[in-house]
CSV table of C-alpha atoms and ligand atoms in Angstrom, one decimal:
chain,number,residue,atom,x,y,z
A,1,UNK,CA,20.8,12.8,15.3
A,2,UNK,CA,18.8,10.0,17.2
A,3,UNK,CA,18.7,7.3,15.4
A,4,UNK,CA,15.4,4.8,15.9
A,5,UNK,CA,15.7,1.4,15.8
A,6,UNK,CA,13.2,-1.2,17.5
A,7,UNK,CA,14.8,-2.4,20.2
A,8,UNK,CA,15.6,1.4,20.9
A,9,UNK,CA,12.2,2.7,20.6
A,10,UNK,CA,9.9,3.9,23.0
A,11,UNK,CA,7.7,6.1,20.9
A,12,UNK,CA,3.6,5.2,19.6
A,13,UNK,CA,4.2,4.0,16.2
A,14,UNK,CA,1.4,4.5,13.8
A,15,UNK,CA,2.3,4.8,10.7
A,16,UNK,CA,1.8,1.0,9.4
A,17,UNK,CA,0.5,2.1,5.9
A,18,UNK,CA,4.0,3.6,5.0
A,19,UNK,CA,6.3,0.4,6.5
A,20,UNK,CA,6.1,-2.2,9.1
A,21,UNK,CA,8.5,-2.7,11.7
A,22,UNK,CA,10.3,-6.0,11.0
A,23,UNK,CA,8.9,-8.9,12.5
A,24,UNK,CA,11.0,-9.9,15.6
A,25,UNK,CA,11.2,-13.3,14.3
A,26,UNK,CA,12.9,-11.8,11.6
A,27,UNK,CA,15.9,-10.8,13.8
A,28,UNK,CA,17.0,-14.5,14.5
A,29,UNK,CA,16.3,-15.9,10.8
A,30,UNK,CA,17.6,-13.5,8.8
A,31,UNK,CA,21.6,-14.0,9.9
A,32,UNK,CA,20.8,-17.6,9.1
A,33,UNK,CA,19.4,-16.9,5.9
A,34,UNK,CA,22.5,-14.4,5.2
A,35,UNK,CA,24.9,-17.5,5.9
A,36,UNK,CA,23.9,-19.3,2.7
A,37,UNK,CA,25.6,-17.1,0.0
A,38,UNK,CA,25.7,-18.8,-3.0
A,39,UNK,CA,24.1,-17.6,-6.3
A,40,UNK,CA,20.6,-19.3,-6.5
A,41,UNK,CA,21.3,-19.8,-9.9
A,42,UNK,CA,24.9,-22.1,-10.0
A,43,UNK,CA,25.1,-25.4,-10.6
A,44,UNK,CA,27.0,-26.1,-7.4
A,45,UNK,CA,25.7,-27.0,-4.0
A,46,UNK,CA,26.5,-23.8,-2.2
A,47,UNK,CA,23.5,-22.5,-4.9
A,48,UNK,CA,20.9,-25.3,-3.1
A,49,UNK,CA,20.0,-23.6,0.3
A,50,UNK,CA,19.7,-20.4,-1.7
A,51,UNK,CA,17.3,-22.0,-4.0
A,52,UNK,CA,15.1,-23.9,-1.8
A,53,UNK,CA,14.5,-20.7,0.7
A,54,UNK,CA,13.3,-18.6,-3.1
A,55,UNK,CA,11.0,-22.5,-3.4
A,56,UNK,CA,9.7,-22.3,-0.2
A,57,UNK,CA,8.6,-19.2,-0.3
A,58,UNK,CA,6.8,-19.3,-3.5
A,59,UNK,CA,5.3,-22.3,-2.1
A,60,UNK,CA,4.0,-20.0,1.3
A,61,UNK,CA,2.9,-17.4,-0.6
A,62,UNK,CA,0.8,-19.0,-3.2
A,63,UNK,CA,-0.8,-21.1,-0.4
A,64,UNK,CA,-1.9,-18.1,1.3
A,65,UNK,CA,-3.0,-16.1,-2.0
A,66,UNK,CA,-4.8,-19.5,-3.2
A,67,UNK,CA,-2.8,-19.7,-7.0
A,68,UNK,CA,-0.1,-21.5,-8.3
A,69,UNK,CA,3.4,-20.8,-7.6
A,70,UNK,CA,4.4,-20.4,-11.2
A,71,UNK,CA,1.9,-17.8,-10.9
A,72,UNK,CA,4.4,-15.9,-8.3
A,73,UNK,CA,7.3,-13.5,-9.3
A,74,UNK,CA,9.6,-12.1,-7.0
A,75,UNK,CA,11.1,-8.0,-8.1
A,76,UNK,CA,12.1,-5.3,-5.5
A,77,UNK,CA,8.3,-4.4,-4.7
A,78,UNK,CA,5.8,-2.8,-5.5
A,79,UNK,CA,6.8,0.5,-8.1
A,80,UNK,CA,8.7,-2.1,-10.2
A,81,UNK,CA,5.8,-4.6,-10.3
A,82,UNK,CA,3.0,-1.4,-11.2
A,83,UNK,CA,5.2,-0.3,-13.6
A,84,UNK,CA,5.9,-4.0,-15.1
A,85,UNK,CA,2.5,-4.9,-15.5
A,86,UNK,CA,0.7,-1.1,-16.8
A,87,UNK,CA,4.2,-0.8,-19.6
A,88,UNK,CA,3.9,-4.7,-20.5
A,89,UNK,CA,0.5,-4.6,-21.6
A,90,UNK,CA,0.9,-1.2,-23.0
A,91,UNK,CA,4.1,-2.7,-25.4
A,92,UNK,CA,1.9,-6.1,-25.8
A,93,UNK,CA,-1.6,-4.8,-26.5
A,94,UNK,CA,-1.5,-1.1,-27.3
A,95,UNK,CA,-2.0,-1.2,-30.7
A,96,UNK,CA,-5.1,-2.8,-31.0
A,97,UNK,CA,-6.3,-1.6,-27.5
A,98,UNK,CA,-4.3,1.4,-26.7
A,99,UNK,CA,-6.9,2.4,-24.0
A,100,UNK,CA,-6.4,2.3,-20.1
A,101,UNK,CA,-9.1,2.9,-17.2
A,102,UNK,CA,-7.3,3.5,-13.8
A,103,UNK,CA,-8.7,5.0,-10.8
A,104,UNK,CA,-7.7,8.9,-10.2
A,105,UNK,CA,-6.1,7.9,-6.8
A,106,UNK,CA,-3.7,5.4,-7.9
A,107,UNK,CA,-0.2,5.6,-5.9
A,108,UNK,CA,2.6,7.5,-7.9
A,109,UNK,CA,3.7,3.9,-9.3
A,110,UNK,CA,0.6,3.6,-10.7
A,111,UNK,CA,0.0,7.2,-12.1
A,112,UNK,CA,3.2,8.0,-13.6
A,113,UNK,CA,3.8,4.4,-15.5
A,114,UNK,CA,-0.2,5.5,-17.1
A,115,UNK,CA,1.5,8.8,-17.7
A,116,UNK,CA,4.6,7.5,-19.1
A,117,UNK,CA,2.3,5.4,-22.0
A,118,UNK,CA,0.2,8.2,-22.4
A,119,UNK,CA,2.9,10.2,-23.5
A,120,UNK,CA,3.6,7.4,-26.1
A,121,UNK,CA,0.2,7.3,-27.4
A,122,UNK,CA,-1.9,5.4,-24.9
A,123,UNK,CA,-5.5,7.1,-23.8
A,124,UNK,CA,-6.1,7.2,-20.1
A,125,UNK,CA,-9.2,7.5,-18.3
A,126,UNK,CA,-9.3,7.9,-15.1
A,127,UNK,CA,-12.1,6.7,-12.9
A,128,UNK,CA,-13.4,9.8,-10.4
A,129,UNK,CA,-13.8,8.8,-7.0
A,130,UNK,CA,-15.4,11.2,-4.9
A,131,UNK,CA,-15.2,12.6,-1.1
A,132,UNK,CA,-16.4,9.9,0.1
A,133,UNK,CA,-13.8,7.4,-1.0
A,134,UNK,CA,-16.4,6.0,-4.1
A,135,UNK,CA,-15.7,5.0,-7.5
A,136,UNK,CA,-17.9,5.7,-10.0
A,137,UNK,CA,-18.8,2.6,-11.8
A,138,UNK,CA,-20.9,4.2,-14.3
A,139,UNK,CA,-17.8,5.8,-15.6
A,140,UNK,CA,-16.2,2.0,-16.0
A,141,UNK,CA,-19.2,1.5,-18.0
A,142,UNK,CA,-19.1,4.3,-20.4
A,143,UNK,CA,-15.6,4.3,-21.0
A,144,UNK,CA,-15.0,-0.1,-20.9
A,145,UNK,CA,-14.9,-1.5,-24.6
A,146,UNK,CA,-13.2,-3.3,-27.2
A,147,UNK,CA,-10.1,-1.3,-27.3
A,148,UNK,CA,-9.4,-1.3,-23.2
A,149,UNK,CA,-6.1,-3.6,-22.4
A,150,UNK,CA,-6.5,-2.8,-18.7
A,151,UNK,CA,-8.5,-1.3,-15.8
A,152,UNK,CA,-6.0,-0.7,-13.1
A,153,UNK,CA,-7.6,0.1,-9.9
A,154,UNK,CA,-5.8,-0.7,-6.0
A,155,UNK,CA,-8.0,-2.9,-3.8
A,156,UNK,CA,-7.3,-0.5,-0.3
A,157,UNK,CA,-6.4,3.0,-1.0
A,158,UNK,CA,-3.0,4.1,1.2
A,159,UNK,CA,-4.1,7.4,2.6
A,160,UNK,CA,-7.9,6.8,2.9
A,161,UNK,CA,-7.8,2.9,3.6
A,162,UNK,CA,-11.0,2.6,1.4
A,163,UNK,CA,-12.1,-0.7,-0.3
A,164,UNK,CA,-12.5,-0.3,-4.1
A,165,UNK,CA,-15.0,-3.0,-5.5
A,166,UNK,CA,-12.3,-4.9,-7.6
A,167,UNK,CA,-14.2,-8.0,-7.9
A,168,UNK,CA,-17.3,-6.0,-9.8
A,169,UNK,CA,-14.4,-4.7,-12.0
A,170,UNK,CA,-13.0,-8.1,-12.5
A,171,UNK,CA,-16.3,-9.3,-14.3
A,172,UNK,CA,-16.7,-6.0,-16.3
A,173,UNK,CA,-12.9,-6.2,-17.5
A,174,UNK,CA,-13.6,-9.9,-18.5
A,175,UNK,CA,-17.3,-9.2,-20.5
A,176,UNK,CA,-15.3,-6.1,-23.0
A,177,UNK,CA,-12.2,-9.1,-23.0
A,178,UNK,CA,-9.8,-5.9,-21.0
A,179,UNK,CA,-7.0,-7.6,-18.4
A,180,UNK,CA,-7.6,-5.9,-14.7
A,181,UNK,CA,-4.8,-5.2,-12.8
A,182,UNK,CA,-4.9,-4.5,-8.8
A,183,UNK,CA,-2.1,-2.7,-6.6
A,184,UNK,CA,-2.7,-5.1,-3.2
A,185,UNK,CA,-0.1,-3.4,-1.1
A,186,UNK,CA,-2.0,-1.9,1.9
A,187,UNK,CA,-4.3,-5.4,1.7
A,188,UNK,CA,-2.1,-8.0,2.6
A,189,UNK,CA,-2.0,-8.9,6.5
A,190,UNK,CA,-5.0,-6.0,6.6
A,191,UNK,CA,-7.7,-8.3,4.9
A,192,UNK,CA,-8.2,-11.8,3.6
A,193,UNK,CA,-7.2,-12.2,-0.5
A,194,UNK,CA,-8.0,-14.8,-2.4
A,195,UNK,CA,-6.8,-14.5,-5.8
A,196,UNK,CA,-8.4,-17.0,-7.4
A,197,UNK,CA,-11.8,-16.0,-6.3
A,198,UNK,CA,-11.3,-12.4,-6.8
A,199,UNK,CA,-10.4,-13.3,-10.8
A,200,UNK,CA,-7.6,-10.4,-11.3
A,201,UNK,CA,-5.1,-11.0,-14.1
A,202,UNK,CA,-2.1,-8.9,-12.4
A,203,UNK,CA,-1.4,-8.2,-8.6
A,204,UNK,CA,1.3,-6.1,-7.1
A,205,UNK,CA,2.9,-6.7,-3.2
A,206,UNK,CA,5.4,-5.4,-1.3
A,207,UNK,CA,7.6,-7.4,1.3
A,208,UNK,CA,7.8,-3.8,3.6
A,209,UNK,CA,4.3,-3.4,4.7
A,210,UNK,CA,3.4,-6.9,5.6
A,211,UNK,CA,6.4,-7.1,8.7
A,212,UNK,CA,9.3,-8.2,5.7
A,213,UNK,CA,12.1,-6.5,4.4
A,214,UNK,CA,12.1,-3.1,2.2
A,215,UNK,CA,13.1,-3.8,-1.4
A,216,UNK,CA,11.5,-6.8,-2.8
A,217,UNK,CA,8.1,-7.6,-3.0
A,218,UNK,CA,6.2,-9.8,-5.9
A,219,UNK,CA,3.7,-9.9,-8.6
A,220,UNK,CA,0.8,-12.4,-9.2
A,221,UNK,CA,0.6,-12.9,-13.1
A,222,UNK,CA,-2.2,-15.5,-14.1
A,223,UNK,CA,-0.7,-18.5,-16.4
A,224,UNK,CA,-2.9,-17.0,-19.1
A,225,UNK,CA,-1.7,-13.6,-18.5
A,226,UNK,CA,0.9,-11.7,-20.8
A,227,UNK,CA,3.9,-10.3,-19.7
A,228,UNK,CA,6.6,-8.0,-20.8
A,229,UNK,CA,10.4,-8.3,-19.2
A,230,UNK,CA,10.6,-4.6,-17.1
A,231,UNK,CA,14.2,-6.0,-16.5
A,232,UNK,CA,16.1,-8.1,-19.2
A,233,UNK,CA,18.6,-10.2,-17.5
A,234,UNK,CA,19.3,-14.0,-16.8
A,235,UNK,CA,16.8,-16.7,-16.6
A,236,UNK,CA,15.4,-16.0,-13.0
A,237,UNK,CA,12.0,-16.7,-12.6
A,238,UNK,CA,11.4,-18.3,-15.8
A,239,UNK,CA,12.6,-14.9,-17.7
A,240,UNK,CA,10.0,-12.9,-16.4
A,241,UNK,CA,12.7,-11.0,-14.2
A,242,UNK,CA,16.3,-10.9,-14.6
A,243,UNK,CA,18.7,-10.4,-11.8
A,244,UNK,CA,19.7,-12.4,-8.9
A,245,UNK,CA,17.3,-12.8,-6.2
A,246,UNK,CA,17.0,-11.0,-3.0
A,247,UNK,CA,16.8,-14.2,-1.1
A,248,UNK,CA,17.0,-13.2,2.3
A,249,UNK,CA,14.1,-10.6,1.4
A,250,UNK,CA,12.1,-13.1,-0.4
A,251,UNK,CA,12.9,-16.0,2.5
A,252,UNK,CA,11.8,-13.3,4.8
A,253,UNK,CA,8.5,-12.2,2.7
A,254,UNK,CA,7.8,-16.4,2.5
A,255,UNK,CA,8.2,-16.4,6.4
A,256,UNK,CA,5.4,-14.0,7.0
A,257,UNK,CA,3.1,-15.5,4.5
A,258,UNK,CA,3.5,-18.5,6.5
A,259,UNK,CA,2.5,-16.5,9.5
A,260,UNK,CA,-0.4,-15.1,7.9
A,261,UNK,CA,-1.5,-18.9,7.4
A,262,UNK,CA,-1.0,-19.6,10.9
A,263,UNK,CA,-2.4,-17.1,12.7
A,264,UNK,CA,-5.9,-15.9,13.7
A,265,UNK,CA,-5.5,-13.1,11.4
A,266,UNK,CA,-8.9,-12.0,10.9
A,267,UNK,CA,-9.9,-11.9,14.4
A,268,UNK,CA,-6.7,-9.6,14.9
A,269,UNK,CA,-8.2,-7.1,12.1
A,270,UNK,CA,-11.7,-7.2,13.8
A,271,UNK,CA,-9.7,-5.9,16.9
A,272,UNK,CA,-8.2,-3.3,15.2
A,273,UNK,CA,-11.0,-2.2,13.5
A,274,UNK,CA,-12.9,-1.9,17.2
A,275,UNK,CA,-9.5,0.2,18.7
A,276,UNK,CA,-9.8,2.6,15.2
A,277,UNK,CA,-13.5,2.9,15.8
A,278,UNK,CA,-13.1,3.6,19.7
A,279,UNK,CA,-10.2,6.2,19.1
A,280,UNK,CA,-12.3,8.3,15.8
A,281,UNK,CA,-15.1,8.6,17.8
A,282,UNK,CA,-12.9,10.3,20.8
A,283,UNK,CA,-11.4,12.7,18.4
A,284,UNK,CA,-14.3,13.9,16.7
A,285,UNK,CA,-15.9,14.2,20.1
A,286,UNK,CA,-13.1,16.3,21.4
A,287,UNK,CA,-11.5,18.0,18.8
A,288,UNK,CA,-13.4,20.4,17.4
A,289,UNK,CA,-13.7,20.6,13.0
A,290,UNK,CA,-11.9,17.1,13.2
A,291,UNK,CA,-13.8,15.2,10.4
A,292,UNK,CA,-13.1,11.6,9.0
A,293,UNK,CA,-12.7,10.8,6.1
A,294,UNK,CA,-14.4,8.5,4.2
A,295,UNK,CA,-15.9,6.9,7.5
A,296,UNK,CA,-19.1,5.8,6.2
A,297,UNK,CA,-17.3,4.1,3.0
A,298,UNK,CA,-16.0,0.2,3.5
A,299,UNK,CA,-12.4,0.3,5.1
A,300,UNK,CA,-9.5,-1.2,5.9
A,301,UNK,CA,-9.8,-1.7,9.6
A,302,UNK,CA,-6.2,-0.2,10.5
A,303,UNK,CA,-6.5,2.8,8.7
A,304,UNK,CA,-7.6,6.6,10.1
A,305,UNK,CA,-7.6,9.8,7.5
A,306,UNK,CA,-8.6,13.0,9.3
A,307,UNK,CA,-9.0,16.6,8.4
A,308,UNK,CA,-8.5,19.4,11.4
A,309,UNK,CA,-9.8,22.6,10.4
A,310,UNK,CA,-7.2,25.4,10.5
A,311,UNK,CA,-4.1,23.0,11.3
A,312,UNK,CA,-1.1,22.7,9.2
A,313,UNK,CA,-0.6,19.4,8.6
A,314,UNK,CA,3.6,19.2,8.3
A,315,UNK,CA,3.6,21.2,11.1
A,316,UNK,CA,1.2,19.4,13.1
A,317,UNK,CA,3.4,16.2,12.3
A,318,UNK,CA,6.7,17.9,13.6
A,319,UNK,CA,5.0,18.3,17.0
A,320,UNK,CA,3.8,15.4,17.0
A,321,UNK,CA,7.0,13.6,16.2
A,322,UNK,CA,8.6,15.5,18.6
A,323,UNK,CA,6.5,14.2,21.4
A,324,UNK,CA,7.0,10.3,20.3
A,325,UNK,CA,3.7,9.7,18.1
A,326,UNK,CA,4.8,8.5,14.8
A,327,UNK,CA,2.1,9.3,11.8
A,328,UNK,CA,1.7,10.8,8.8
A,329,UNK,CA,0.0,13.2,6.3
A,330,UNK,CA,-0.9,10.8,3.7
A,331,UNK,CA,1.3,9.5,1.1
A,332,UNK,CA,5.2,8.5,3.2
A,333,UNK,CA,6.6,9.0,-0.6
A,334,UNK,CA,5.3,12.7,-0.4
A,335,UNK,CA,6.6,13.6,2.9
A,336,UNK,CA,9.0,16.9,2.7
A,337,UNK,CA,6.6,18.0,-0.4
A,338,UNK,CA,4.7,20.5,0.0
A,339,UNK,CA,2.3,20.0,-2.4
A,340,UNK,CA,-1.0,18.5,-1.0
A,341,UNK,CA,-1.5,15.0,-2.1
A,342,UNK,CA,-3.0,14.3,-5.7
A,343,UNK,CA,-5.0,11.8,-4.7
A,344,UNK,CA,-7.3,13.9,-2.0
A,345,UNK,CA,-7.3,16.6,-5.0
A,346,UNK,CA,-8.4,13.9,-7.2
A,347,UNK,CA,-11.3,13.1,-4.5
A,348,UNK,CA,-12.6,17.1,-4.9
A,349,UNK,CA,-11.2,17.9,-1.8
A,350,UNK,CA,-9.6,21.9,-2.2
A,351,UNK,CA,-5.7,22.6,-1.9
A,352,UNK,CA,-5.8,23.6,2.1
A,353,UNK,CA,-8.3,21.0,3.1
A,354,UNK,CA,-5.4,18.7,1.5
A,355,UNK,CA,-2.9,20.5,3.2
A,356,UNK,CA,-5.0,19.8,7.1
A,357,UNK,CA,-4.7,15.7,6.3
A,358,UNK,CA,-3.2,13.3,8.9
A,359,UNK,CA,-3.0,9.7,8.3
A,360,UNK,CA,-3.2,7.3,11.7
A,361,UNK,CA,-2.0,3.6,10.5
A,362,UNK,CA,-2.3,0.4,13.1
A,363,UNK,CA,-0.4,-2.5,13.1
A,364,UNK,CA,-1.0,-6.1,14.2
A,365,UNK,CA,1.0,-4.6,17.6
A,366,UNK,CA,-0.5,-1.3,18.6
A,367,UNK,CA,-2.1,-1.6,21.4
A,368,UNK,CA,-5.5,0.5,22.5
A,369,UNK,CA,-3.6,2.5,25.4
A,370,UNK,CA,-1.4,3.6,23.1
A,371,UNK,CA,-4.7,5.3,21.3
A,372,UNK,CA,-5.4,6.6,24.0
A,373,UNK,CA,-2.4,8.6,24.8
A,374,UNK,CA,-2.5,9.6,20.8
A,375,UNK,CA,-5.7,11.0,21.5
A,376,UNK,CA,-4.9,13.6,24.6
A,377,UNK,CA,-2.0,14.3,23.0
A,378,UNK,CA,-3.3,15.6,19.6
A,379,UNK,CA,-6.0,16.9,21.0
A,380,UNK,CA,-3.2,19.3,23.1
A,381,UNK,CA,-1.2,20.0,19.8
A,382,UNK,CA,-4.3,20.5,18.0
A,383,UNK,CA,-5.2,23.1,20.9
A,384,UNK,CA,-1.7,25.2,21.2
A,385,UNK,CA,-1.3,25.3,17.5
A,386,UNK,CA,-5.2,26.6,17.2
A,387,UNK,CA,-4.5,29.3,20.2
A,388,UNK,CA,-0.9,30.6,18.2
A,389,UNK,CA,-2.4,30.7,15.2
A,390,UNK,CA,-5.4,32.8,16.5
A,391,UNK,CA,-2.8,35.1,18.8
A,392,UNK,CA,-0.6,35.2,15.0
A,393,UNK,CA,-3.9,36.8,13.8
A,394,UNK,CA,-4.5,39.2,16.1
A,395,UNK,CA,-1.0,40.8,15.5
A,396,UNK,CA,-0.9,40.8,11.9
A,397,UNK,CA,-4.3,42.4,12.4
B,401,LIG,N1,1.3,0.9,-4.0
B,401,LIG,C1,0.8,1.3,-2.8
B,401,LIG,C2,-0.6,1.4,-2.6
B,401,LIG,C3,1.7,1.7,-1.8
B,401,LIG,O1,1.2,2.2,-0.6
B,401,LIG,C4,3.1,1.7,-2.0
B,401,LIG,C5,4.0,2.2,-1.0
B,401,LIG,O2,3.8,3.1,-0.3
B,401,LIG,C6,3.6,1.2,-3.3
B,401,LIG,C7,2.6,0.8,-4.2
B,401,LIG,C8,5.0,1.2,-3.6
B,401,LIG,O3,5.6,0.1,-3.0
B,401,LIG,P1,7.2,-0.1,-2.9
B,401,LIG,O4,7.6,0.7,-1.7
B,401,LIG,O5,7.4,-1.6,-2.7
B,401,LIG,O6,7.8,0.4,-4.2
């Protein structure tokens, strides 16, 4: 089997909302960062280059999310730092609020830790969100009060790439004295955070989708925040997670906030936003029963979901993939499951409209010819697989 690698491939990549490809700078730094081996933890000096890469990037990291560095723990990403924050609060605060508001389209990480405290007692209520990619305040209102610990709810949804209004949340959490938690994952390097301003108690990253390494990521917990150990362990980062560090991964994920700092970033995302605007408008003018989702809603500027009328999506993909174009059908965690995803169920949307979903994902590095050739190209696909289905049809008729 081929295997792809990227100094091998010579395919359209564009599925940024699932991974990144390494950044190339990443090739030269990370041998050197391999090289110092010792435990960051020891006493002797082989532990000092180990420690001062884990500083550093703490240091780069909170610069570029405007809080503290104490306010910055490294873990393996971003399931381990959902689940940490949604069972913490559950074991700290659930007796005397043992109720949760989350929004129905959470990512599995999210959903399953609320199911997993449900099942010990916990009341969840999740917030609808409808077709359009909109979550229903008024439902925050009715159901916010003294005994809500948390509102969970992602700033960018994965598979739609819509905006949820976390910083309205943030001051209804803090009036009914509730803790907000928000997954950032598909924000960072796709829009500008600042923590600070945006008030939230808890944040969750991951080091693969911002151009870093897969397997460590970080959480943001305010100084006045609570937090339960998810991993019991040794003393790293001041007990709040044991086990010793990834440091490569976290030098790597401190790199890359420092090249967030650096560059034009938001002119970068207003390009991206002007190549996903250009190529939308191509499909739904040549691809018949192509329909956006959530266009009209606030959204990231990288992100595409579509729904083709009468296409399978898996099989649409395989084509696809076969031809060089790299996407997906929503959720990467899902892929090889059948099942449509929960969270377009969640937005109303019935089991085979789910099942006609493709996600198209930019990156900082696709490039608007590239579109381009996506376009004809699924617009062909679309086409044949249309034409054998109809032909299909006509026999079994
Ligand atoms: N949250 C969101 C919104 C995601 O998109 C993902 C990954 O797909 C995760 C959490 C899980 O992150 P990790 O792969 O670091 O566990």
């Amino acid at each position: 089997m081929k295997i792809v690698t990227a100094s091998t491939f010579d395919g359209v990549y564009l599925d940024h909302n699932a991974t990144t490809p390494v950044d190339p700078s990443l090739f030269e730094l990370v041998p050197v960062w391999m090289s110092q081996f010792g435990n960051p933890s020891s006493i002797h000096q082989a532990a000092r280059g180990p420690r001062t890469l884990i500083r550093e990037a703490r240091i780069k990291i909170a610069e570029l999310l405007n809080v503290s560095p104490l306010e910055i723990v490294f873990n393996s990403g971003a399931s381990e730092g959902n689940n940490t924050v949604i069972k913490s609060i559950w074991d700290r605060r659930g007796k005397e609020r043992p109720e949760f508001i989350c929004s129905s389209v959470e990512h599995p990480s999210v959903i399953k830790a609320m199911n997993a405290i449900e099942n010990k007692g916990a009341v969840i209520h999740w917030i609808p969100v409808s077709k359009d990619g909109v979550l229903d305040l008024n439902f925050v209102k009715t159901h916010l009060g003294p005994k809500t610990a948390l509102i969970s709810v992602m700033s960018a949804n994965n598979e739609t790439g819509t905006l949820f209004p976390v910083a309205e949340l943030v001051g209804m959490a803090k009036a009914a004295g509730a803790l907000i938690h928000s997954d950032c994952v598909q924000m960072f390097g796709k829009h500008a955070i600042d923590l600070k301003k945006l008030g939230v108690d808890y944040a969750t990253f991951s080091g693969h989708k911002f151009y870093s390494l897969k397997g460590c990521g970080f959480m943001y917990i305010k100084k006045t925040a609570p937090l339960e150990n998810l991993i019991d362990g040794g003393a790293q980062e001041r007990f709040r997670r044991g086990g010793t560090e990834n440091t490569v991964g976290i030098a790597a994920m401190g790199h890359m906030a420092a090249k967030m700092s650096a560059m034009d970033l938001s002119s970068k995302l207003v390009e991206l936003g002007q190549m996903r605007d250009l190529m939308e408008a191509r499909l739904v003018a040549e691809i018949p029963e192509l329909h956006i989702t959530a266009h009209a809603s606030p959204r990231l500027t990288n992100t595409s979901h579509m729904m083709i009328a009468g296409i399978d999506a898996e099989t649409l993909l395989i084509n696809l993939d076969l031809d060089g174009f790299f996407v997906s059908t929503g959720a990467a965690c899902s892929s090889g499951n059948p099942e449509p995803s929960p969270a377009l169920l969640a937005m109303g949307f019935a089991r085979n409209e789910a099942q006609t979903s493709l996600r198209v994902s930019l990156g900082w590095n696709s490039k608007a010819d590239d579109l381009e050739k996506f376009v004809e190209r699924l617009e062909k696909t679309v086409s044949r697989l249309r034409q054998m289905k109809k032909e299909l049809d006509n026999v079994k008729a």
